[in-house]
PDB file of C-alpha atoms in Angstrom:
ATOM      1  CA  UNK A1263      68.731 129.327 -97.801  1.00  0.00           C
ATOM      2  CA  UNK A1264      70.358 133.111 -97.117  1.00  0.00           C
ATOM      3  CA  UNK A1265      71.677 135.298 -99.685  1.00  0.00           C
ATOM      4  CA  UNK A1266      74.648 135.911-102.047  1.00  0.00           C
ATOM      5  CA  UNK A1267      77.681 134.542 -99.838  1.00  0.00           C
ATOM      6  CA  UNK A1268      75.811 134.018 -97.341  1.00  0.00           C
ATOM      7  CA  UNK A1269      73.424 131.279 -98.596  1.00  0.00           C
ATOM      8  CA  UNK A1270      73.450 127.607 -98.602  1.00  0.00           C
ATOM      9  CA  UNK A1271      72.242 124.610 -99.927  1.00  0.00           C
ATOM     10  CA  UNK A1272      71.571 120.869 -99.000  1.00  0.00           C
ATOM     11  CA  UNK A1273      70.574 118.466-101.062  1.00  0.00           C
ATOM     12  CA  UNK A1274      68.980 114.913 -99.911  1.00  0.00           C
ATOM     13  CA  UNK A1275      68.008 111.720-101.763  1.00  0.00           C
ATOM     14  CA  UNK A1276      63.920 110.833-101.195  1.00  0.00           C
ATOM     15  CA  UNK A1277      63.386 106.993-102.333  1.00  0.00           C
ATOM     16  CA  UNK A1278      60.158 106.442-103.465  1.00  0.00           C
ATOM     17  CA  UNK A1279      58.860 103.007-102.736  1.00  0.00           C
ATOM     18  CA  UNK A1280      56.495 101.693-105.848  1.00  0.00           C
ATOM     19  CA  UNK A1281      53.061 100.132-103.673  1.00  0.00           C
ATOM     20  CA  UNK A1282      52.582  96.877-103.073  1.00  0.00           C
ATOM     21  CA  UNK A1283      50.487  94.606-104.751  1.00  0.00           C
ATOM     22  CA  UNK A1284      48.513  91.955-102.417  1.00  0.00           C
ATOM     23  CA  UNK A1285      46.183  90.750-105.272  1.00  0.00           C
ATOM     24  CA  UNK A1286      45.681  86.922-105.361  1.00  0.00           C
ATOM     25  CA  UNK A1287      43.194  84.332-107.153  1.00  0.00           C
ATOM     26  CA  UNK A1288      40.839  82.087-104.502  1.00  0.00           C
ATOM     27  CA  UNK A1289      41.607  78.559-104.514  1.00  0.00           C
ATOM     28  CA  UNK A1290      38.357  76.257-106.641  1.00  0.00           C
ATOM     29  CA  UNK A1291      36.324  74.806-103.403  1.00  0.00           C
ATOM     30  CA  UNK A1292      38.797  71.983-101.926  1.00  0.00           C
ATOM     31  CA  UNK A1293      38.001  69.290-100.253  1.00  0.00           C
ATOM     32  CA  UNK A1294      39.156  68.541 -96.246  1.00  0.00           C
ATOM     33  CA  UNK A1295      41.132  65.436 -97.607  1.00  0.00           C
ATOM     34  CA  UNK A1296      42.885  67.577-100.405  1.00  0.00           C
ATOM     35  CA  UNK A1297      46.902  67.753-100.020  1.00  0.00           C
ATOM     36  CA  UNK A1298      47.909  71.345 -99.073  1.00  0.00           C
ATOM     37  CA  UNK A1299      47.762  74.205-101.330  1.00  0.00           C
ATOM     38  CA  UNK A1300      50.560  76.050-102.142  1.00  0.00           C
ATOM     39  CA  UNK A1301      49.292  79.699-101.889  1.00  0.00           C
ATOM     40  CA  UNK A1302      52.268  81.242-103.615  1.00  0.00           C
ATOM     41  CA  UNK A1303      50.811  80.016-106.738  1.00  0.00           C
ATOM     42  CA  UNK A1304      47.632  81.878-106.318  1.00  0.00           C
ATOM     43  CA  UNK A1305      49.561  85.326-106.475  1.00  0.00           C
ATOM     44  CA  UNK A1306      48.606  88.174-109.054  1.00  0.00           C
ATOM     45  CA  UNK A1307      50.351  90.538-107.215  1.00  0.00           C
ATOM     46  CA  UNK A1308      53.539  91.214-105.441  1.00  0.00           C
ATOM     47  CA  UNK A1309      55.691  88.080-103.808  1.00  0.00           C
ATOM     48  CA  UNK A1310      57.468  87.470-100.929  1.00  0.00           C
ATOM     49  CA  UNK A1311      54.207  88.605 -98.372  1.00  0.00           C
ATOM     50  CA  UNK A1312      53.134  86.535 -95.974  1.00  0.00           C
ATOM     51  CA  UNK A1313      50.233  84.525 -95.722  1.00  0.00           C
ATOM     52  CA  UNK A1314      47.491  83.878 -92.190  1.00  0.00           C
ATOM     53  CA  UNK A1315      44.539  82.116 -91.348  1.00  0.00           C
ATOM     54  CA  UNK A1316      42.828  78.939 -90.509  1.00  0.00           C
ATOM     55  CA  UNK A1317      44.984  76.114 -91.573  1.00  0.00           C
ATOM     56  CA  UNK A1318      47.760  78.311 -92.794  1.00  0.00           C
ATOM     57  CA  UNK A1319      51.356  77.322 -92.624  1.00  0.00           C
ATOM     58  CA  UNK A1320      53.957  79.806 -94.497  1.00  0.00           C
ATOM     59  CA  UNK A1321      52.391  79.410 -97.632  1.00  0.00           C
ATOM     60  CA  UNK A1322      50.498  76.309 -96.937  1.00  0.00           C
ATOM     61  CA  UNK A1323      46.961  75.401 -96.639  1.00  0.00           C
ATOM     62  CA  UNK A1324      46.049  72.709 -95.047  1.00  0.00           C
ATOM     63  CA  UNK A1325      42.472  71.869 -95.536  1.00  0.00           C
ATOM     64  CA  UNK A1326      42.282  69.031 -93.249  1.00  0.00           C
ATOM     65  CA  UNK A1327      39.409  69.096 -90.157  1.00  0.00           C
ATOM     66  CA  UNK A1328      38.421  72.547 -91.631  1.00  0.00           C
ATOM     67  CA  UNK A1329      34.910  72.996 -93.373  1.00  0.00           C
ATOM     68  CA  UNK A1330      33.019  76.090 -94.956  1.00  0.00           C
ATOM     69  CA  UNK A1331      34.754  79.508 -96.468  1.00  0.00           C
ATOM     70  CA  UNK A1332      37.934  79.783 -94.483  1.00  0.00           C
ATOM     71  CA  UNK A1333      39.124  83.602 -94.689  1.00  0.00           C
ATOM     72  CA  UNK A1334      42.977  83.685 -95.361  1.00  0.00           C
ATOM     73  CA  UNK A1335      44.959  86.949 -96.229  1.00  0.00           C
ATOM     74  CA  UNK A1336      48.240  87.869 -97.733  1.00  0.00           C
ATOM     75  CA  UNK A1337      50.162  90.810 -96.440  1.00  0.00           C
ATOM     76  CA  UNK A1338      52.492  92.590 -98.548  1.00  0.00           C
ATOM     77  CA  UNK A1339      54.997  95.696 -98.229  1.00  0.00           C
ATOM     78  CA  UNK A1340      55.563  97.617 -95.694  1.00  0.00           C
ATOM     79  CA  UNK A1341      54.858 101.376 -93.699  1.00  0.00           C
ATOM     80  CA  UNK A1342      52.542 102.969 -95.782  1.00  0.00           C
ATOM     81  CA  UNK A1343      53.036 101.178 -98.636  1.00  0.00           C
ATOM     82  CA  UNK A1344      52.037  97.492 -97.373  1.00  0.00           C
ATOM     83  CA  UNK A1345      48.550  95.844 -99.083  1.00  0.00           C
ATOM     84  CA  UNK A1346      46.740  93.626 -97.418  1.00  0.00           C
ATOM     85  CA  UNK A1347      44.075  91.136 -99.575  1.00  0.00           C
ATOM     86  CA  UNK A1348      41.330  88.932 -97.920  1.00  0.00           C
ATOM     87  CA  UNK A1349      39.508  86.069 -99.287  1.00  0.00           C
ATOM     88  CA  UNK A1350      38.001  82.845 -98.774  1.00  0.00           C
ATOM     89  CA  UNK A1351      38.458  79.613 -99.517  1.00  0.00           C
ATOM     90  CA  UNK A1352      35.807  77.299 -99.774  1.00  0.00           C
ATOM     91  CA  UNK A1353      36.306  73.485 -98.393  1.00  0.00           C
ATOM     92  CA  UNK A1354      34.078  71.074 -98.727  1.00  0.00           C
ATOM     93  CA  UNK A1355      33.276  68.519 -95.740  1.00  0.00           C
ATOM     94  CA  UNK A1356      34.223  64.605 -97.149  1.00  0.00           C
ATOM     95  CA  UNK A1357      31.354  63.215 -97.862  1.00  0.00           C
ATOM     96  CA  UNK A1358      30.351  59.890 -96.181  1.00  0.00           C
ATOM     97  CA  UNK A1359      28.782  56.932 -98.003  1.00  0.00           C
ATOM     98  CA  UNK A1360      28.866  54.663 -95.106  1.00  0.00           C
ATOM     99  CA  UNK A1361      25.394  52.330 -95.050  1.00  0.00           C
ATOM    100  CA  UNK A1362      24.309  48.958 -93.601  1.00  0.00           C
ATOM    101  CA  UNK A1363      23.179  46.130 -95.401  1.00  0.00           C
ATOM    102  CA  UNK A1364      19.607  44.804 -94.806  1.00  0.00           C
ATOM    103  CA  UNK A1365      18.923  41.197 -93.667  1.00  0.00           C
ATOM    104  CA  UNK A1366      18.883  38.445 -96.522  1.00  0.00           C
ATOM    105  CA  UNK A1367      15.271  38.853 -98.452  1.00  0.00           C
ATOM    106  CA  UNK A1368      13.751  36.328-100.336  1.00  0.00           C
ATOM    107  CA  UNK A1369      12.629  36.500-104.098  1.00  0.00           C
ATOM    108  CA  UNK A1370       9.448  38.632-104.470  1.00  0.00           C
ATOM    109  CA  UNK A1371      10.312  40.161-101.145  1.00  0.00           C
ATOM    110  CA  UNK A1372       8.443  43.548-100.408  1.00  0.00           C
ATOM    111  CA  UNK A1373      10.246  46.258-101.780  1.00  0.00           C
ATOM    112  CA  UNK A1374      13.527  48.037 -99.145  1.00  0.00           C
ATOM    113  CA  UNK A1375      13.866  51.800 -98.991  1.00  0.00           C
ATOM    114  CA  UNK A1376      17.854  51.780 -98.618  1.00  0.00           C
ATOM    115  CA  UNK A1377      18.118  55.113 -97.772  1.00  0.00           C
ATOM    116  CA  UNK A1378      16.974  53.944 -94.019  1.00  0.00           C
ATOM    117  CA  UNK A1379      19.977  51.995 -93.668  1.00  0.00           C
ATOM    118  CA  UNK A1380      22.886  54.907 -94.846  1.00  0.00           C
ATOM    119  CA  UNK A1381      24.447  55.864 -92.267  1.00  0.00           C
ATOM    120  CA  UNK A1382      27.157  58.120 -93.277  1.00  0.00           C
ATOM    121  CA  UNK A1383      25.979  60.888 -95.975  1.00  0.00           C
ATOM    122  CA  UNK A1384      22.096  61.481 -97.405  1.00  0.00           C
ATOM    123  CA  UNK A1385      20.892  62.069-100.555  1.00  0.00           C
ATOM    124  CA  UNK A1386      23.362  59.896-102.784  1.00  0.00           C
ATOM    125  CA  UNK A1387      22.520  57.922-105.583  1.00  0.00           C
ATOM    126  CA  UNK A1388      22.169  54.608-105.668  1.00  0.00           C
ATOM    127  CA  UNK A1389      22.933  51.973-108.396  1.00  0.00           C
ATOM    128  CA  UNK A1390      22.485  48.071-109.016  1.00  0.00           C
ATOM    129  CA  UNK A1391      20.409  45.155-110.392  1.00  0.00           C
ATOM    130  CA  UNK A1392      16.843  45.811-108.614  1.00  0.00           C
ATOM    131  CA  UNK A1393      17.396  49.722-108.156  1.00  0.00           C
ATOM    132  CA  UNK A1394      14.468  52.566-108.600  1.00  0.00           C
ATOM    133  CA  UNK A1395      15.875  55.849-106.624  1.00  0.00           C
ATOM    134  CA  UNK A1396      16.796  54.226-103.350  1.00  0.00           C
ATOM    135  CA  UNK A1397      14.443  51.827-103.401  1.00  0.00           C
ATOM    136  CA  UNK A1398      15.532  48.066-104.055  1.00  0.00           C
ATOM    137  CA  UNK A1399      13.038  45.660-105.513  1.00  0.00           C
ATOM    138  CA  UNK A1400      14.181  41.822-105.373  1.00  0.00           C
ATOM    139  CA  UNK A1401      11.731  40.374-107.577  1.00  0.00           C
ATOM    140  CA  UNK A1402      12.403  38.101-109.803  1.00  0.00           C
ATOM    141  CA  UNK A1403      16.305  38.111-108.672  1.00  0.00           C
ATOM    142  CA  UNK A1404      18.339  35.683-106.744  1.00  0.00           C
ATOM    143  CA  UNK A1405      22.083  35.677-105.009  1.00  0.00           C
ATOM    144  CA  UNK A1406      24.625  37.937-103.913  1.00  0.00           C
ATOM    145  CA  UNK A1407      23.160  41.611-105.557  1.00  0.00           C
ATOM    146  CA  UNK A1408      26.116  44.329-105.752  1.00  0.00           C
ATOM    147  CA  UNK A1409      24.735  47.936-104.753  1.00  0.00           C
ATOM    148  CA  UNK A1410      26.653  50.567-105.388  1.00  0.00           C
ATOM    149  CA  UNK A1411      25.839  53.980-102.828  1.00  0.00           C
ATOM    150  CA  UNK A1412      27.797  57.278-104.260  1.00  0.00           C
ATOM    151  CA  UNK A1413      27.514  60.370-102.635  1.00  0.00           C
ATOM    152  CA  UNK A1414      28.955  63.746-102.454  1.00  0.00           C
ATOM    153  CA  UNK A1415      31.009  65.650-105.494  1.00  0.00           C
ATOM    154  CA  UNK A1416      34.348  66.320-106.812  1.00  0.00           C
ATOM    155  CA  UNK A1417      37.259  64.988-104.626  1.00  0.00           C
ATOM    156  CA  UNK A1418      34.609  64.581-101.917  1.00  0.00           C
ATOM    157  CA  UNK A1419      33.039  61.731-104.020  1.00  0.00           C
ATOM    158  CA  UNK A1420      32.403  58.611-101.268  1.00  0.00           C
ATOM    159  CA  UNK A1421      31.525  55.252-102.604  1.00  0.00           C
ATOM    160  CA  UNK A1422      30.707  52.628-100.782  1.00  0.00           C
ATOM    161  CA  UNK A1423      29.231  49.133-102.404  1.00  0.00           C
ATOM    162  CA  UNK A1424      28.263  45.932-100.484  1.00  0.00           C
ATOM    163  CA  UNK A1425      26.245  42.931-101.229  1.00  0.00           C
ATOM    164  CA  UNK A1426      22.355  42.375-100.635  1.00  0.00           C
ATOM    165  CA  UNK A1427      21.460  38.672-100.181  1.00  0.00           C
ATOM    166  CA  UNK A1428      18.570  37.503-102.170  1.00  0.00           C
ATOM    167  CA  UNK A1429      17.310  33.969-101.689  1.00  0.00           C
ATOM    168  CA  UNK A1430      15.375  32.223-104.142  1.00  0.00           C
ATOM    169  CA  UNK A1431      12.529  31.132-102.573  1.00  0.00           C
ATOM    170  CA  UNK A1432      11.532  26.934-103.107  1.00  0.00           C
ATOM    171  CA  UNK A1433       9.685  25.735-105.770  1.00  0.00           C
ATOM    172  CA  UNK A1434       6.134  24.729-104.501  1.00  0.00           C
ATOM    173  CA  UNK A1435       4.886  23.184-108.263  1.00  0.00           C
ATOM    174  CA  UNK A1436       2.206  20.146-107.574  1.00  0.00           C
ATOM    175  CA  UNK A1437       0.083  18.735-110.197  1.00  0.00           C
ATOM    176  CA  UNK A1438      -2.926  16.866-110.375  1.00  0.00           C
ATOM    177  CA  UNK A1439      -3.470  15.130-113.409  1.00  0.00           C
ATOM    178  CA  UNK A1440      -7.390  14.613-113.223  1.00  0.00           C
ATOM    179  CA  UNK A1441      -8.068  17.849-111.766  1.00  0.00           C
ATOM    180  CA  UNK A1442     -12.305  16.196-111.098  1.00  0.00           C
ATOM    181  CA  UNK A1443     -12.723  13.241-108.605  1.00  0.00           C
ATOM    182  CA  UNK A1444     -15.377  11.764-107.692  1.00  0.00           C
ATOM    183  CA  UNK A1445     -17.176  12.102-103.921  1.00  0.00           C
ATOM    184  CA  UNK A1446     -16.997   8.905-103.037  1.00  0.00           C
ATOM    185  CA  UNK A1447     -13.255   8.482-104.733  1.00  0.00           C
ATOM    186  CA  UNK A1448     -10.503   6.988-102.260  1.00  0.00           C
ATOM    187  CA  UNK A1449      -8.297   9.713-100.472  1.00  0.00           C
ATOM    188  CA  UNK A1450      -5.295  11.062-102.805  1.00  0.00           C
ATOM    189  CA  UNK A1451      -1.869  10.909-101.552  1.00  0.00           C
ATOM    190  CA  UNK A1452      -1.321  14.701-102.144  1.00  0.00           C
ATOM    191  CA  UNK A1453       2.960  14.553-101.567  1.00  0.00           C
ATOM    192  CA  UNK A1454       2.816  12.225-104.774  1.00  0.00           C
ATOM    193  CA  UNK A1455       1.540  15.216-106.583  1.00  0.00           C
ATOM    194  CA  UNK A1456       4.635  17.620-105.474  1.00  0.00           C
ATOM    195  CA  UNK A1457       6.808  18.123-108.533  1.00  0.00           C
ATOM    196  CA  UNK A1458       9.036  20.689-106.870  1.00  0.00           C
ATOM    197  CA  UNK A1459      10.736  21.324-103.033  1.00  0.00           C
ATOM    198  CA  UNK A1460       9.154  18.345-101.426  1.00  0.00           C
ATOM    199  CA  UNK A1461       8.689  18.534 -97.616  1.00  0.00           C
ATOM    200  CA  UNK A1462       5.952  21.238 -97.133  1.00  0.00           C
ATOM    201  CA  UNK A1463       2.055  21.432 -96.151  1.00  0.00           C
ATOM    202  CA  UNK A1464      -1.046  20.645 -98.015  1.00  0.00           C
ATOM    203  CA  UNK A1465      -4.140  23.150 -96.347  1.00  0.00           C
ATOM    204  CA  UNK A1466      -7.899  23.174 -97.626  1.00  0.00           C
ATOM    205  CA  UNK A1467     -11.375  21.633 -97.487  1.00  0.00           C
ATOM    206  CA  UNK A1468     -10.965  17.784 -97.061  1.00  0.00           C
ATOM    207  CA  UNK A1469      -7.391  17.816 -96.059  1.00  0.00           C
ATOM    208  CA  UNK A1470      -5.351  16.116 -93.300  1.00  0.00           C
ATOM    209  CA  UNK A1471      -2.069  14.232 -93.192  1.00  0.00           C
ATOM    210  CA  UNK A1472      -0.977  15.376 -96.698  1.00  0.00           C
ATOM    211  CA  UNK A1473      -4.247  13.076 -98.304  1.00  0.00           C
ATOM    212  CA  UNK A1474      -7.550  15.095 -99.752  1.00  0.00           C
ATOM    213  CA  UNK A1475     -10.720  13.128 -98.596  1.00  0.00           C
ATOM    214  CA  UNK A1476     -13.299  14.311-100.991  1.00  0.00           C
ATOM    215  CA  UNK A1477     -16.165  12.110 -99.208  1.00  0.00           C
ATOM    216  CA  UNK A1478     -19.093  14.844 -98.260  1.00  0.00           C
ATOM    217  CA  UNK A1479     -17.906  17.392-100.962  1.00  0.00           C
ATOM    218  CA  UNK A1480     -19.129  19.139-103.736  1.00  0.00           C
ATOM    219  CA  UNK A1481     -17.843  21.480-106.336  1.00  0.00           C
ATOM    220  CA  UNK A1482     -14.582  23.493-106.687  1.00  0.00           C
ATOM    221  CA  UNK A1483     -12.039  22.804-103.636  1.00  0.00           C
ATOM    222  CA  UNK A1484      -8.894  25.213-103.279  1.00  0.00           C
ATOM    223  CA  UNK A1485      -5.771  23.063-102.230  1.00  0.00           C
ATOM    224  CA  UNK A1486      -2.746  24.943-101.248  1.00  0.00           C
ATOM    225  CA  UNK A1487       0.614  23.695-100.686  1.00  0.00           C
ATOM    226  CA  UNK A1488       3.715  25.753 -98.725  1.00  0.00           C
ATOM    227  CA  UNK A1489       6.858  24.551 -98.824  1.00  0.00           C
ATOM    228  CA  UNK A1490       9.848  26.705 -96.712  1.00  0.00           C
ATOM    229  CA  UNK A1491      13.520  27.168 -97.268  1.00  0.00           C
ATOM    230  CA  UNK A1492      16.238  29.409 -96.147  1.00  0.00           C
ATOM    231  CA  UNK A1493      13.529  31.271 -94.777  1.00  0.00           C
ATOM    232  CA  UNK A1494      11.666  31.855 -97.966  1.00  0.00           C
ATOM    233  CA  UNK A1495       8.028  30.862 -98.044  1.00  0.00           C
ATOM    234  CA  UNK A1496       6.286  29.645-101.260  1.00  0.00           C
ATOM    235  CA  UNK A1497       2.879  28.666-102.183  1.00  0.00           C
ATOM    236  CA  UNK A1498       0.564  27.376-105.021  1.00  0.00           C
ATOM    237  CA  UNK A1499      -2.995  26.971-105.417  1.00  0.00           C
ATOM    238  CA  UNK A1500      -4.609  24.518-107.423  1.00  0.00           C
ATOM    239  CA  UNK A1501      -8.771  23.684-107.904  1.00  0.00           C
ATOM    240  CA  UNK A1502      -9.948  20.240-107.553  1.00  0.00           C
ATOM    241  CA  UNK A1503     -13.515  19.580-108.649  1.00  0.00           C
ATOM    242  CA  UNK A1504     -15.869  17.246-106.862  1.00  0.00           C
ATOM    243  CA  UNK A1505     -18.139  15.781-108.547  1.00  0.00           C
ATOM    244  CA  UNK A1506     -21.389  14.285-106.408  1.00  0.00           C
ATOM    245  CA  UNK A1507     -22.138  10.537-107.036  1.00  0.00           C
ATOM    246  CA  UNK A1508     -24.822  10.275-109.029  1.00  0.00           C
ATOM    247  CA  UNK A1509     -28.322   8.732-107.941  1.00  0.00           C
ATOM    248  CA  UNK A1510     -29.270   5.995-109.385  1.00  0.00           C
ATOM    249  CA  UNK A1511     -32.804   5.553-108.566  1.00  0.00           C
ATOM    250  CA  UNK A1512     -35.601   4.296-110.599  1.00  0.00           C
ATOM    251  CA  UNK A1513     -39.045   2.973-109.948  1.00  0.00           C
ATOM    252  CA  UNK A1514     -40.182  -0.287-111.764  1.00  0.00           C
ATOM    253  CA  UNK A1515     -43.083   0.164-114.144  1.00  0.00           C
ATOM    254  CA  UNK A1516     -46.464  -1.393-113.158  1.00  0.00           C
TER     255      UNK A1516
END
């Protein structure tokens, strides 16, 4: 500044700070029982920022007892040259595959819609001996029947499997040899006849006590015996014919 001797000069230094770079990559969807995430690794951009938000701890995120897109932003730099990047991560809520087991059913039993017992976590899959969807069929099965309930995805997978008690239900074979008797035939011991469970109940036309009567009948007579065990009910039908006693009546010639 001034003129010939009279002017001056001062010179000065002017840093120039280079921006800063917040730029980072969102954690993949986490799930609440995940171990921390180290957000320094996520960086594209410039370290040594710092790091705030739901569940945030230095550089740590701690997804536990969070749920949904948590926002969390790095800060970087500083005055005018400081970046700041904001982002979400998602976490995913553990899923639950908590269900209870139905009473024991017996062989044949009606068909159980399992997904009225979860109750943890709907719409899982279910697997096992006996499985349609969620529907469990015992027919034709017997014992201790492993089910298998899976639900949610990733590292929020739940599994859960517990045993469904199928009983077999008794045997309620009987046989009768001559299936036709006779009206006026003696009563038949019908618990002679029982080839399998013994110990249940003969019902039908002509019966009492366990013994058929067939004294007054005529024609096809449905006999039914039910035998019970460990609460399982069984039954079988059988047809025994009676045949009316023929009249022998005849007049004498003149």
């Amino acid at each position: 500044v001034g003129s010939g001797t009279c002017s001056t000069a001062l010179q000065e230094n002017i840093t120039v700070v280079a921006s800063a770079n917040a730029s980072w990559t969102p954690q993949t969807p986490v799930c609440e029982s995940d171990p921390d995430v180290d957000l320094a690794t996520l960086l594209l951009g410039t370290a040594g920022g710092t790091w705030s938000g739901s569940g945030v701890t230095g550089s740590g995120f701690d997804p536990s007892g969070l749920a949904g897109n948590i926002a969390i932003t790095y800060t970087v730099g500083t005055g005018a040259c400081q970046q700041t990047s904001t982002q979400n991560i998602n976490v995913l809520s553990l899923a639950d595959a908590s269900w209870t087991v139905p009473p024991p059913v017996c062989t044949g039993s009606a068909i159980i819609d399992l997904s009225l017992f979860v109750t943890g976590t709907l719409g899982g899959i279910w697997t096992g001996t006996g499985i349609t969807g969620s529907n469990f069929n015992p027919a034709a099965i017997s014992g201790a029947i492993a089910i298998t309930y899976t639900v949610g995805s990733g590292n929020c997978t739940s599994t859960s499997m517990q045993n469904i008690t199928v009983n077999a239900g008794p045997d309620p074979a009987w046989n009768f040899a001559s299936p036709n008797v006779c009206e006026n035939a003696a009563p038949i011991d019908l618990m002679l006849l029982v080839t399998g469970q013994i110990g249940g109940t003969f019902t039908g036309t002509g019966v009492a006590a366990g013994f058929f009567n067939p004294n007054g009948l005529s024609g096809p007579q449905t006999i039914t015996y039910e035998v019970a065990q460990n609460g399982c009910l069984s039954t079988m039908s059988r047809i025994i014919t009676v045949s009316s006693l023929p009249v022998a009546t005849w007049t004498t010639p003149g």
